[in-house]
PDB file of C-alpha atoms and ligand atoms in Angstrom:
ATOM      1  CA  UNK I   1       0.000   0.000   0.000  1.00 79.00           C
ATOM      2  CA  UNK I   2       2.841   1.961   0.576  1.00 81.00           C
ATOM      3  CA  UNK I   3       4.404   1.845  -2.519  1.00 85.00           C
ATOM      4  CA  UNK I   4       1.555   2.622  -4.199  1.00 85.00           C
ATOM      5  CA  UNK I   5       0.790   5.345  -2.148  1.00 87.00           C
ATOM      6  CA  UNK I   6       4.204   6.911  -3.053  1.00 84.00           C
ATOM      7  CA  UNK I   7       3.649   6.177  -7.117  1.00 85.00           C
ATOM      8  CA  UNK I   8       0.377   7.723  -6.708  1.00 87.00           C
ATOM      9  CA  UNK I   9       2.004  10.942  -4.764  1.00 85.00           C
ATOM     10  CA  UNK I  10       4.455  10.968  -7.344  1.00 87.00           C
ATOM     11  CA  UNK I  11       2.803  11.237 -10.234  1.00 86.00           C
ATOM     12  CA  UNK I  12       0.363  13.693  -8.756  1.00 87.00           C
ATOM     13  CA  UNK I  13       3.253  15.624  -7.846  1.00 87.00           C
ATOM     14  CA  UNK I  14       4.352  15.688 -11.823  1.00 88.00           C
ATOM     15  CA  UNK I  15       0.460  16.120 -13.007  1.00 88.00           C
ATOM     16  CA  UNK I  16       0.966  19.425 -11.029  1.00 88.00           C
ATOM     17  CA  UNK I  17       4.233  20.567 -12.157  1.00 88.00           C
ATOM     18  CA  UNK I  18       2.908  20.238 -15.776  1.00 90.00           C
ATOM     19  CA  UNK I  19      -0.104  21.753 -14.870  1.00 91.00           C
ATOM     20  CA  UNK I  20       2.025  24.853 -13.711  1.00 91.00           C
ATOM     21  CA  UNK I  21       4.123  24.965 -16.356  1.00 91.00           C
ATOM     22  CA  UNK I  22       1.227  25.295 -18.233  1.00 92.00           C
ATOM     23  CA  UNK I  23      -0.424  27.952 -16.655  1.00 91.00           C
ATOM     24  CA  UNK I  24       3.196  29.943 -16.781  1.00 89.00           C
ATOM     25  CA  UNK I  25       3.190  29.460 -20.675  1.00 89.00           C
ATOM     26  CA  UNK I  26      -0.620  30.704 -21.232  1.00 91.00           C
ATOM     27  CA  UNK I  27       0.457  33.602 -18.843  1.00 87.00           C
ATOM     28  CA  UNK I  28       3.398  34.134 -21.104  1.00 85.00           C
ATOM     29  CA  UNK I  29       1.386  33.756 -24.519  1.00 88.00           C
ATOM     30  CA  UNK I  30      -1.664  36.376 -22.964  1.00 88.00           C
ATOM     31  CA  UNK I  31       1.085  38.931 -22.198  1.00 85.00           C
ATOM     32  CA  UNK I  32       3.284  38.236 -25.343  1.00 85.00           C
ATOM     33  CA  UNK I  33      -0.047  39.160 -27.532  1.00 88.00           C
ATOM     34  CA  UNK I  34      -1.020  42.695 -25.305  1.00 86.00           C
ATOM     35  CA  UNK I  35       2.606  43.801 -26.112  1.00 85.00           C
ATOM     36  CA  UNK I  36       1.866  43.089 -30.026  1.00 87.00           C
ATOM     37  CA  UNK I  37      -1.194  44.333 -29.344  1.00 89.00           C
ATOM     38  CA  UNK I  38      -0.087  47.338 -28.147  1.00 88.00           C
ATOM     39  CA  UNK I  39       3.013  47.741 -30.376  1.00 87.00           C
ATOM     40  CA  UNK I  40       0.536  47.302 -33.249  1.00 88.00           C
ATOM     41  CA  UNK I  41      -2.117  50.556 -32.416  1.00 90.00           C
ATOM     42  CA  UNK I  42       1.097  52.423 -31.083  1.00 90.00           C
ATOM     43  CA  UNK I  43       1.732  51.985 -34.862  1.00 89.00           C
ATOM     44  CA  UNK I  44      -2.023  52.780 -35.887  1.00 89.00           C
ATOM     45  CA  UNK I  45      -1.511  56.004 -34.128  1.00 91.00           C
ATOM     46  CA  UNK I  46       1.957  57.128 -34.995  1.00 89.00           C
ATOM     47  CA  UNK I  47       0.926  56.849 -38.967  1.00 87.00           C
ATOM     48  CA  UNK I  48      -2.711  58.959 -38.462  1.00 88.00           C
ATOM     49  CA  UNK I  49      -0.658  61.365 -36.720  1.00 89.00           C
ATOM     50  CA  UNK I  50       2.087  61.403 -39.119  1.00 88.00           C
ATOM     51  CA  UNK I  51      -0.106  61.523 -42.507  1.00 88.00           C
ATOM     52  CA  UNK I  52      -3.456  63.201 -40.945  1.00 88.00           C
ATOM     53  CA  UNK I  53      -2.225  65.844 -38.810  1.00 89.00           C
ATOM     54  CA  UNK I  54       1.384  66.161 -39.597  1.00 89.00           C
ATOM     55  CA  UNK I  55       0.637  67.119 -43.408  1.00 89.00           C
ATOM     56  CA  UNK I  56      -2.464  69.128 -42.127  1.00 90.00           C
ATOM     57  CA  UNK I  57      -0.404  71.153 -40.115  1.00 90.00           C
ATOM     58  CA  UNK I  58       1.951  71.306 -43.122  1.00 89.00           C
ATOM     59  CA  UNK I  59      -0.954  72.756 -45.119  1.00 91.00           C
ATOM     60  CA  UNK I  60      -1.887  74.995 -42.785  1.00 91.00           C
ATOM     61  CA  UNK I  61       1.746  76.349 -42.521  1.00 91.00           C
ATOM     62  CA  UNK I  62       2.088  76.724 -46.082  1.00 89.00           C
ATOM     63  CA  UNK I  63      -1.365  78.569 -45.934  1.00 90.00           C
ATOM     64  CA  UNK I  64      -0.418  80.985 -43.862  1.00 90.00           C
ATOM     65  CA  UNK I  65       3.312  82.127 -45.270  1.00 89.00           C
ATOM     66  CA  UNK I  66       1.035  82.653 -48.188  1.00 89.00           C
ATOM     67  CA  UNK I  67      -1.070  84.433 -47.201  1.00 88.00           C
ATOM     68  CA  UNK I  68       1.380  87.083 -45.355  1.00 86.00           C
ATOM     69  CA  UNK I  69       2.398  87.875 -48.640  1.00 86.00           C
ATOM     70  CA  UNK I  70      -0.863  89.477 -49.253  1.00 87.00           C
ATOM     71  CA  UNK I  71      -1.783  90.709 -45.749  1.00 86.00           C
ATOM     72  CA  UNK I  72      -0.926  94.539 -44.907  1.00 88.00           C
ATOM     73  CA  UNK I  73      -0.957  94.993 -40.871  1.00 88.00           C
ATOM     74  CA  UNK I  74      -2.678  98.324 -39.370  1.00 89.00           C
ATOM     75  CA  UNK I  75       0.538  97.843 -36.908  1.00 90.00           C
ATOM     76  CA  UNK I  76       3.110  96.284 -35.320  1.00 91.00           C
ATOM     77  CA  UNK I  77       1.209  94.283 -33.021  1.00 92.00           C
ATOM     78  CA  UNK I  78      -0.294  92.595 -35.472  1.00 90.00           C
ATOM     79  CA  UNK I  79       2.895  91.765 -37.049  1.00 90.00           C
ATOM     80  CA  UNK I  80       4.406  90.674 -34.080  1.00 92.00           C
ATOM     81  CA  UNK I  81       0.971  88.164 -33.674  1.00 90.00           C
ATOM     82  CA  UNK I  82       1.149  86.854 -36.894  1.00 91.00           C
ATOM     83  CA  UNK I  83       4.610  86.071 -36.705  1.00 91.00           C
ATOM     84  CA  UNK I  84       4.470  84.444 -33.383  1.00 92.00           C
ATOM     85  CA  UNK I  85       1.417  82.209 -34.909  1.00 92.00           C
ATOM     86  CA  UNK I  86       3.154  81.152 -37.505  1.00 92.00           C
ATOM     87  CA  UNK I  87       6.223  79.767 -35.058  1.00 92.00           C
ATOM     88  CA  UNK I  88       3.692  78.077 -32.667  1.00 92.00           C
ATOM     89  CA  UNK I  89       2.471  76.071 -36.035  1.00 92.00           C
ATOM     90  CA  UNK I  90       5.991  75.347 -37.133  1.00 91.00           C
ATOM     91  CA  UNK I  91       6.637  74.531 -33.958  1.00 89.00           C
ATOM     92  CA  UNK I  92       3.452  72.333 -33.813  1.00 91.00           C
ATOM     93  CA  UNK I  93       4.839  70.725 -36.890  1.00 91.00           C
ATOM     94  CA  UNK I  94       7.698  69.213 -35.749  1.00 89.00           C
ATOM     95  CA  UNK I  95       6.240  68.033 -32.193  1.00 87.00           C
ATOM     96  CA  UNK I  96       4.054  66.223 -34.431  1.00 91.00           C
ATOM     97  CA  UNK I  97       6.534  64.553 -36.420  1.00 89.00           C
ATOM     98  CA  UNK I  98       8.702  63.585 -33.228  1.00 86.00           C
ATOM     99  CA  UNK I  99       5.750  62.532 -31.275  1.00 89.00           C
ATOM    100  CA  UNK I 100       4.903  59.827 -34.429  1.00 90.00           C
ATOM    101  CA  UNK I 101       8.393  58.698 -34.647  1.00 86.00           C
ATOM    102  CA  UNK I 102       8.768  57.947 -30.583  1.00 84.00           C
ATOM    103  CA  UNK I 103       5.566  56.286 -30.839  1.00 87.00           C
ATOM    104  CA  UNK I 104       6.649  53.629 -33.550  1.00 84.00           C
ATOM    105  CA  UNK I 105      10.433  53.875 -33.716  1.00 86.00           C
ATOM    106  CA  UNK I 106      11.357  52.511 -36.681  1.00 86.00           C
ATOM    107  CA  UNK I 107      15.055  53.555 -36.127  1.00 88.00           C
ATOM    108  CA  UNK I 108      14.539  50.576 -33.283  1.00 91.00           C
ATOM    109  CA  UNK I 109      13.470  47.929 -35.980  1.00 87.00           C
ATOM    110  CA  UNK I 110      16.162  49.194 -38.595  1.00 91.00           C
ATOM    111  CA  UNK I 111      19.248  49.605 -36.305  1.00 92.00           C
ATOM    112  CA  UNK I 112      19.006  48.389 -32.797  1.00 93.00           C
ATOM    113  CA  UNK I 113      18.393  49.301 -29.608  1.00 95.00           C
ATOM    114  CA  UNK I 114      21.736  51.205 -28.251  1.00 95.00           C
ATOM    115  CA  UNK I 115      21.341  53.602 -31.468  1.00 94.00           C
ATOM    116  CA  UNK I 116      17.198  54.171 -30.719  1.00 94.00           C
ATOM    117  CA  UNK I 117      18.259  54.971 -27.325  1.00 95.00           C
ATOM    118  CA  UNK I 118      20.857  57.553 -28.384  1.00 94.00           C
ATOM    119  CA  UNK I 119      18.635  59.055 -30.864  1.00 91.00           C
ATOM    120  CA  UNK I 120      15.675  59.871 -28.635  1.00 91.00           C
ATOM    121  CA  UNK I 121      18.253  60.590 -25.904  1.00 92.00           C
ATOM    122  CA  UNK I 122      19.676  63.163 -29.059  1.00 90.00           C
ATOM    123  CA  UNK I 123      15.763  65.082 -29.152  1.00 86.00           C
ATOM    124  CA  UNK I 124      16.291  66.151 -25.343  1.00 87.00           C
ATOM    125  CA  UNK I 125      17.206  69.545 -24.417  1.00 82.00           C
ATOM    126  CA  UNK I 126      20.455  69.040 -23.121  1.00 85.00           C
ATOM    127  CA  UNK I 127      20.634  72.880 -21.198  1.00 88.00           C
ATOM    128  CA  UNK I 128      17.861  71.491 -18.592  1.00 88.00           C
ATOM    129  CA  UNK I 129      19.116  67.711 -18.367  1.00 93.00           C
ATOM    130  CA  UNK I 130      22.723  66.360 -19.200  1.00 95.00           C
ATOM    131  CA  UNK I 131      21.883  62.387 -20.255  1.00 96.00           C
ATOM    132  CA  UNK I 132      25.083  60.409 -20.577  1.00 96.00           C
ATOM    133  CA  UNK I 133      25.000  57.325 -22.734  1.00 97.00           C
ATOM    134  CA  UNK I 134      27.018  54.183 -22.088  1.00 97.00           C
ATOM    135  CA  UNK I 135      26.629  50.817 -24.155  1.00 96.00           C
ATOM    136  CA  UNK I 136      28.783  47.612 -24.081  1.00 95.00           C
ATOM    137  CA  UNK I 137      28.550  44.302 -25.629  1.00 93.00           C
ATOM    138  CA  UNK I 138      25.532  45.495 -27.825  1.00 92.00           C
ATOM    139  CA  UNK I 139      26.975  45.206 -31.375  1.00 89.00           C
ATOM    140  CA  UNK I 140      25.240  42.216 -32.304  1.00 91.00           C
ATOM    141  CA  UNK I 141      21.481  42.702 -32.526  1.00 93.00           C
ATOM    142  CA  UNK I 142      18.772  41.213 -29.978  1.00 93.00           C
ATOM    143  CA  UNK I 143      15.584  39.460 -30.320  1.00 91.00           C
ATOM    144  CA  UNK I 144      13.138  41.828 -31.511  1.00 87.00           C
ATOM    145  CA  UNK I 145      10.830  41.393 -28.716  1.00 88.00           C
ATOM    146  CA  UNK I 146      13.626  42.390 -26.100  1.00 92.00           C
ATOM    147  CA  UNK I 147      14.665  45.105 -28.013  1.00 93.00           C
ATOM    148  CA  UNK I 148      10.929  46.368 -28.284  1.00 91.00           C
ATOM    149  CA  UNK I 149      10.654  45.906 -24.383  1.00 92.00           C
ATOM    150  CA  UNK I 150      13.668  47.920 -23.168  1.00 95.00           C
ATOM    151  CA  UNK I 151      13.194  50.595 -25.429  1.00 94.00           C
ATOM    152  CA  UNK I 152       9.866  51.161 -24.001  1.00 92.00           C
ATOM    153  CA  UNK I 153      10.952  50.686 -20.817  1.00 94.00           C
ATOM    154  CA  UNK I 154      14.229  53.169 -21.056  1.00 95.00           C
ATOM    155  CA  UNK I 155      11.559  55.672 -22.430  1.00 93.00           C
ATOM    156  CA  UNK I 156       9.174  55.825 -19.520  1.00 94.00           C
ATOM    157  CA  UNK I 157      12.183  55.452 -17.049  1.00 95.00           C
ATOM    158  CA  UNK I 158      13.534  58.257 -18.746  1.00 95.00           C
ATOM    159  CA  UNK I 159      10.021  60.564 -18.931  1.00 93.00           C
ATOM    160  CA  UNK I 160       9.928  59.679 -15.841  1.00 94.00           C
ATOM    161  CA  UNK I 161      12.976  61.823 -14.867  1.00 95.00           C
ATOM    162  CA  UNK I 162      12.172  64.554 -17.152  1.00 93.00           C
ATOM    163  CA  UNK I 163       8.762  64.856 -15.506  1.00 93.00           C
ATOM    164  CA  UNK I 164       9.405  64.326 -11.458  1.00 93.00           C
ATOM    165  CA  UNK I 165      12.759  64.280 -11.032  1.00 95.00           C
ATOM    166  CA  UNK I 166      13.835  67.991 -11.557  1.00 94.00           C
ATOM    167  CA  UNK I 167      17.174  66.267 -12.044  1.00 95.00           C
ATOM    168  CA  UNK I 168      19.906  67.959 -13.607  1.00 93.00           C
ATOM    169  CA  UNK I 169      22.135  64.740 -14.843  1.00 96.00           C
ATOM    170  CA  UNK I 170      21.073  61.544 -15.814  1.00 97.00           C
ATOM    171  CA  UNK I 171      23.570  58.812 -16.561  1.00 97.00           C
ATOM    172  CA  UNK I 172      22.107  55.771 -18.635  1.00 97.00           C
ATOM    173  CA  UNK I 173      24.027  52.013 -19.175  1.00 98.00           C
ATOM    174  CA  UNK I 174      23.325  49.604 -21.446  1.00 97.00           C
ATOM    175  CA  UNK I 175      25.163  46.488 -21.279  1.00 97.00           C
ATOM    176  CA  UNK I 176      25.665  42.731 -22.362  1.00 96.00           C
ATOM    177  CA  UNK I 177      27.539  39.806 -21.042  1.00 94.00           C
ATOM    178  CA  UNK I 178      27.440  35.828 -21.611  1.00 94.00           C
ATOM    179  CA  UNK I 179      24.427  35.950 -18.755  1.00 95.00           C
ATOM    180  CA  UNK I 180      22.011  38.565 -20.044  1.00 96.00           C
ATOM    181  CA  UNK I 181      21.531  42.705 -20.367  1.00 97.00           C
ATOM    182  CA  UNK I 182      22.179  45.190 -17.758  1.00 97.00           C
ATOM    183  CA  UNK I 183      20.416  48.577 -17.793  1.00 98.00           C
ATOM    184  CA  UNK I 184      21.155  51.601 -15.393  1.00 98.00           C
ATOM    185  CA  UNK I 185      19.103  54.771 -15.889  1.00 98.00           C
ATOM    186  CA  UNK I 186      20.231  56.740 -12.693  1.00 97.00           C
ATOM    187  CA  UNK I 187      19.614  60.761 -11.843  1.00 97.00           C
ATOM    188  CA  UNK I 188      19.994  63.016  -9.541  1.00 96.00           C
ATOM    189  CA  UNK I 189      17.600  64.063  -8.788  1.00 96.00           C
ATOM    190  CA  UNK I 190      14.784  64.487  -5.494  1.00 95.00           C
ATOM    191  CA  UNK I 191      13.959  61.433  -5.440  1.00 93.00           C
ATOM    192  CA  UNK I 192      10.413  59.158  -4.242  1.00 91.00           C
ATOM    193  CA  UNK I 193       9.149  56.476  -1.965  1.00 86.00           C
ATOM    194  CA  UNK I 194       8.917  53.386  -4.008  1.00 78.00           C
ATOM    195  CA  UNK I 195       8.049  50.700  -1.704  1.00 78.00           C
ATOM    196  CA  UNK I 196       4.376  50.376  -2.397  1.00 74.00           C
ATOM    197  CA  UNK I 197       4.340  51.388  -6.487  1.00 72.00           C
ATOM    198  CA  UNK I 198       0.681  50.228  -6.222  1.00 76.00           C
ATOM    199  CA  UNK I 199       0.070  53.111  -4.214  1.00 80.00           C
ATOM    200  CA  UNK I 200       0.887  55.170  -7.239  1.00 83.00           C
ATOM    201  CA  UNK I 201      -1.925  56.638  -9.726  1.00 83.00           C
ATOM    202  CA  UNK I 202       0.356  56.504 -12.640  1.00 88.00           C
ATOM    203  CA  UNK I 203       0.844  53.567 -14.848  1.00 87.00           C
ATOM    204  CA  UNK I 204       4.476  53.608 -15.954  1.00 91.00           C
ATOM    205  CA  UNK I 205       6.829  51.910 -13.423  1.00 92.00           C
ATOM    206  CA  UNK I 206       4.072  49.426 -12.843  1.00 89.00           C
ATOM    207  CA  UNK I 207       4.005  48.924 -16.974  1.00 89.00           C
ATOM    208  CA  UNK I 208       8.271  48.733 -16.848  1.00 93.00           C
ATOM    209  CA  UNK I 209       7.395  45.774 -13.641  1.00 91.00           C
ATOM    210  CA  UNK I 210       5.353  43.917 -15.832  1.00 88.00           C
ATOM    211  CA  UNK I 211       7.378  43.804 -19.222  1.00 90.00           C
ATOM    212  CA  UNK I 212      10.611  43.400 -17.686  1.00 93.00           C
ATOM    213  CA  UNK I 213       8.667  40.147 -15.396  1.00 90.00           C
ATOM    214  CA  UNK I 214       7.652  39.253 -18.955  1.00 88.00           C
ATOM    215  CA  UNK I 215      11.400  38.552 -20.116  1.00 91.00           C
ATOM    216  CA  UNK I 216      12.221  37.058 -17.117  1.00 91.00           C
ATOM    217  CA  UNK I 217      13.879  39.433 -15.787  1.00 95.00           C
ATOM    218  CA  UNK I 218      13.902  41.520 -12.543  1.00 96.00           C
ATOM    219  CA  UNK I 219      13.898  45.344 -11.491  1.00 96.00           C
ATOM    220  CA  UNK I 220      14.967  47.309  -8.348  1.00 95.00           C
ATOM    221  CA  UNK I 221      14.440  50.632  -8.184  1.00 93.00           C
ATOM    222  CA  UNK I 222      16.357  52.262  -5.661  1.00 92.00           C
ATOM    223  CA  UNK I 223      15.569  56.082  -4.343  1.00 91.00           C
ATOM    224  CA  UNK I 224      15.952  58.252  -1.654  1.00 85.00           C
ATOM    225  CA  UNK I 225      13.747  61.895  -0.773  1.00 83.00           C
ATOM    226  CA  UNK I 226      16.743  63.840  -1.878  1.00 86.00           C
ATOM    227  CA  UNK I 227      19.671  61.583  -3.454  1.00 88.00           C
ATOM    228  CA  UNK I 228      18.191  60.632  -6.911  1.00 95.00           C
ATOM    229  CA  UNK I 229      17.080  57.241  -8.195  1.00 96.00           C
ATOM    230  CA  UNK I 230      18.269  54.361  -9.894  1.00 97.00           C
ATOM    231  CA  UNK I 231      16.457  51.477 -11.879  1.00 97.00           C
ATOM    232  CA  UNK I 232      18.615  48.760 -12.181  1.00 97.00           C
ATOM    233  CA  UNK I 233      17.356  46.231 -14.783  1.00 97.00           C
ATOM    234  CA  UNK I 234      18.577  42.685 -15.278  1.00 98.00           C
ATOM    235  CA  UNK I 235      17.217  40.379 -18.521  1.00 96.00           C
ATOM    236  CA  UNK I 236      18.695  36.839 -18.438  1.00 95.00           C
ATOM    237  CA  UNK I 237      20.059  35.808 -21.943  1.00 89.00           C
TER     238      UNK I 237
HETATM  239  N1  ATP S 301      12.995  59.397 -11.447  1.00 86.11           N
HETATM  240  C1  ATP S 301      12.062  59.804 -10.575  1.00 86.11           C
HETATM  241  N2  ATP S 301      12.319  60.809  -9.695  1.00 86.11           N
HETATM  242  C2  ATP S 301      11.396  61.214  -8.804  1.00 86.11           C
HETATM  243  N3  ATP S 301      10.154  60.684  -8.706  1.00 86.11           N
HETATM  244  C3  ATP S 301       9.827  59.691  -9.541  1.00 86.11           C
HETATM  245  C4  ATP S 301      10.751  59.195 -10.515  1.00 86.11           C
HETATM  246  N4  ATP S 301      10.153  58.178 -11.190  1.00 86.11           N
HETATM  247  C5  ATP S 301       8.915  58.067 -10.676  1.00 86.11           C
HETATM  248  N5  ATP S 301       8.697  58.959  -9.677  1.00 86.11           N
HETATM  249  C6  ATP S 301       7.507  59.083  -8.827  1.00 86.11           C
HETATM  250  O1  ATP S 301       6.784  57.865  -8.928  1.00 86.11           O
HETATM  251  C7  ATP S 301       5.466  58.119  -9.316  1.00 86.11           C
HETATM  252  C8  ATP S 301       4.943  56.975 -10.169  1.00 86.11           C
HETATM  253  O2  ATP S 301       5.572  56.942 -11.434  1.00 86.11           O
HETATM  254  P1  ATP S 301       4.780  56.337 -12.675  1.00 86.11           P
HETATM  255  O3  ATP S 301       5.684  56.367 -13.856  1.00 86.11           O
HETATM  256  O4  ATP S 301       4.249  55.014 -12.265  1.00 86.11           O
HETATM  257  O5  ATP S 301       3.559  57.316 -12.863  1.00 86.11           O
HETATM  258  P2  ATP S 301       3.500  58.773 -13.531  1.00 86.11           P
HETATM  259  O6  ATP S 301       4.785  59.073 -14.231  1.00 86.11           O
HETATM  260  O7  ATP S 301       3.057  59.730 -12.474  1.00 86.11           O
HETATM  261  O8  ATP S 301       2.330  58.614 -14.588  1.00 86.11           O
HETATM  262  P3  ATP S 301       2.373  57.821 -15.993  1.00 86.11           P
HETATM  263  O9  ATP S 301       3.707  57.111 -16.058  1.00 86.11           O
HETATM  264  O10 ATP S 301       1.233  56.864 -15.910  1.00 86.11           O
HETATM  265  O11 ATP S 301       2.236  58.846 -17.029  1.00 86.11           O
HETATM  266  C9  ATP S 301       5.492  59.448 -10.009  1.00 86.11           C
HETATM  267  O12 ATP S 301       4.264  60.110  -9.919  1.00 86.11           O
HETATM  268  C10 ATP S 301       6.577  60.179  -9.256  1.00 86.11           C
HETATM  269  O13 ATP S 301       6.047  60.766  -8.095  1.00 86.11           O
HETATM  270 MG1   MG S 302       5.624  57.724 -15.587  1.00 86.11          MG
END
């Protein structure tokens, strides 16, 4: 009876493990197609921006410098308006054009991830924050869906300064070894309270939790009121 007992254990024991593994891959698959999912009306979007908007605005610029040629201002002022509206469109021109591109980086799917990340790093103002780039080991292209997943992630990490922090330096790594990727975004800025991110309203370190859980991989963020922060990311290979 014994031995029986024990077979019977043990391949309940193994019924279970498969069953878990199971559950892990269906987890896996569900996430794997909201990423696409996402990826794919991030693309939607970025094009109707792009082509709808983007030439609209272009039309409406052209419009307009046509139009001064045949407009006489009463005065100054109305100069002075007309030339300041015709910077805010130009100006509304080109946020349209780099909101479309950071929205479906295509410089991401053409030449990797360490030159994505330096390009949108490149857009920044650097008189408000000084970023400083590092990359190692990341000549040889990764898997698309890793590549996808830390740019995202660098982006929000990133925003994330830009919009709290009031940081003046930010220092980003990117690196790769035999045993996986290593990313580093620290500032130095004021600093938060991390401990509870659920506590949070906003959506963007818990988003960078669950993609980097979905390679495998693991996050600390590390902060204190004051001394800056640092999100230290780890994806096995
Ligand atoms: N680098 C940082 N420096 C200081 N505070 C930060 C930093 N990163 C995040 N925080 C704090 O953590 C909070 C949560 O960040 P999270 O990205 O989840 O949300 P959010 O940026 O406010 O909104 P969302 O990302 O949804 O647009 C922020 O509101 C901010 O108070
Ligand atoms: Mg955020």
């Amino acid at each position: 009876v014994f031995i029986a007992y024990l077979i019977y254990n043990r391949s309940r024991l193994k019924q279970d493990s498969r069953l878990q593994q199971e559950v892990i891959l269906q987890q896996d698959l569900a996430t794997k197609a909201v990423l696409q999912a996402e990826e794919a009306e991030r693309k939607r979007i970025s094009g109707e921006l792009h082509d709808g908007l983007g030439q609209l605005f272009s039309a409406v610029k052209m419009n307009l410098s046509a139009l001064a040629d045949h407009i006489q201002f009463e005065d100054d002022h109305g100069e002075k308006m007309f030339e300041k509206t015709m910077s805010l469109v130009d100006e509304s021109c080109k946020e349209v054009r780099v909101i479309s591109h950071q929205m479906a980086p295509n410089i991401l799917l053409k030449s990797g991830l360490a030159t994505a990340v330096r390009d949108f790093i490149d857009k920044l103002d650097d008189r408000k924050l000084k970023v400083n780039l590092s990359t190692f080991g990341l000549n040889e292209r990764l898997d698309q869906n890793v590549e996808m997943v830390l740019y995202r992630v660098i982006q929000e990490a990133v925003n994330n300064v830009i919009k709290h922090a009031a940081a003046n330096t930010l220092d980003i790594q990117l690196s790769k070894d035999e045993e996986g990727i290593n990313v580093m975004i620290e500032d130095n800025g004021k600093g938060f309270d991390h401990n509870d991110l659920d506590e949070f309203e906003g959506i963007g370190l818990k988003n960078i939790r669950s993609r980097v859980e979905y390679l495998k991989g693991q996050v600390d963020f590390s902060s204190t009121q004051g001394a800056g922060t640092l999100v230290a990311i780890f994806i096995p290979l």
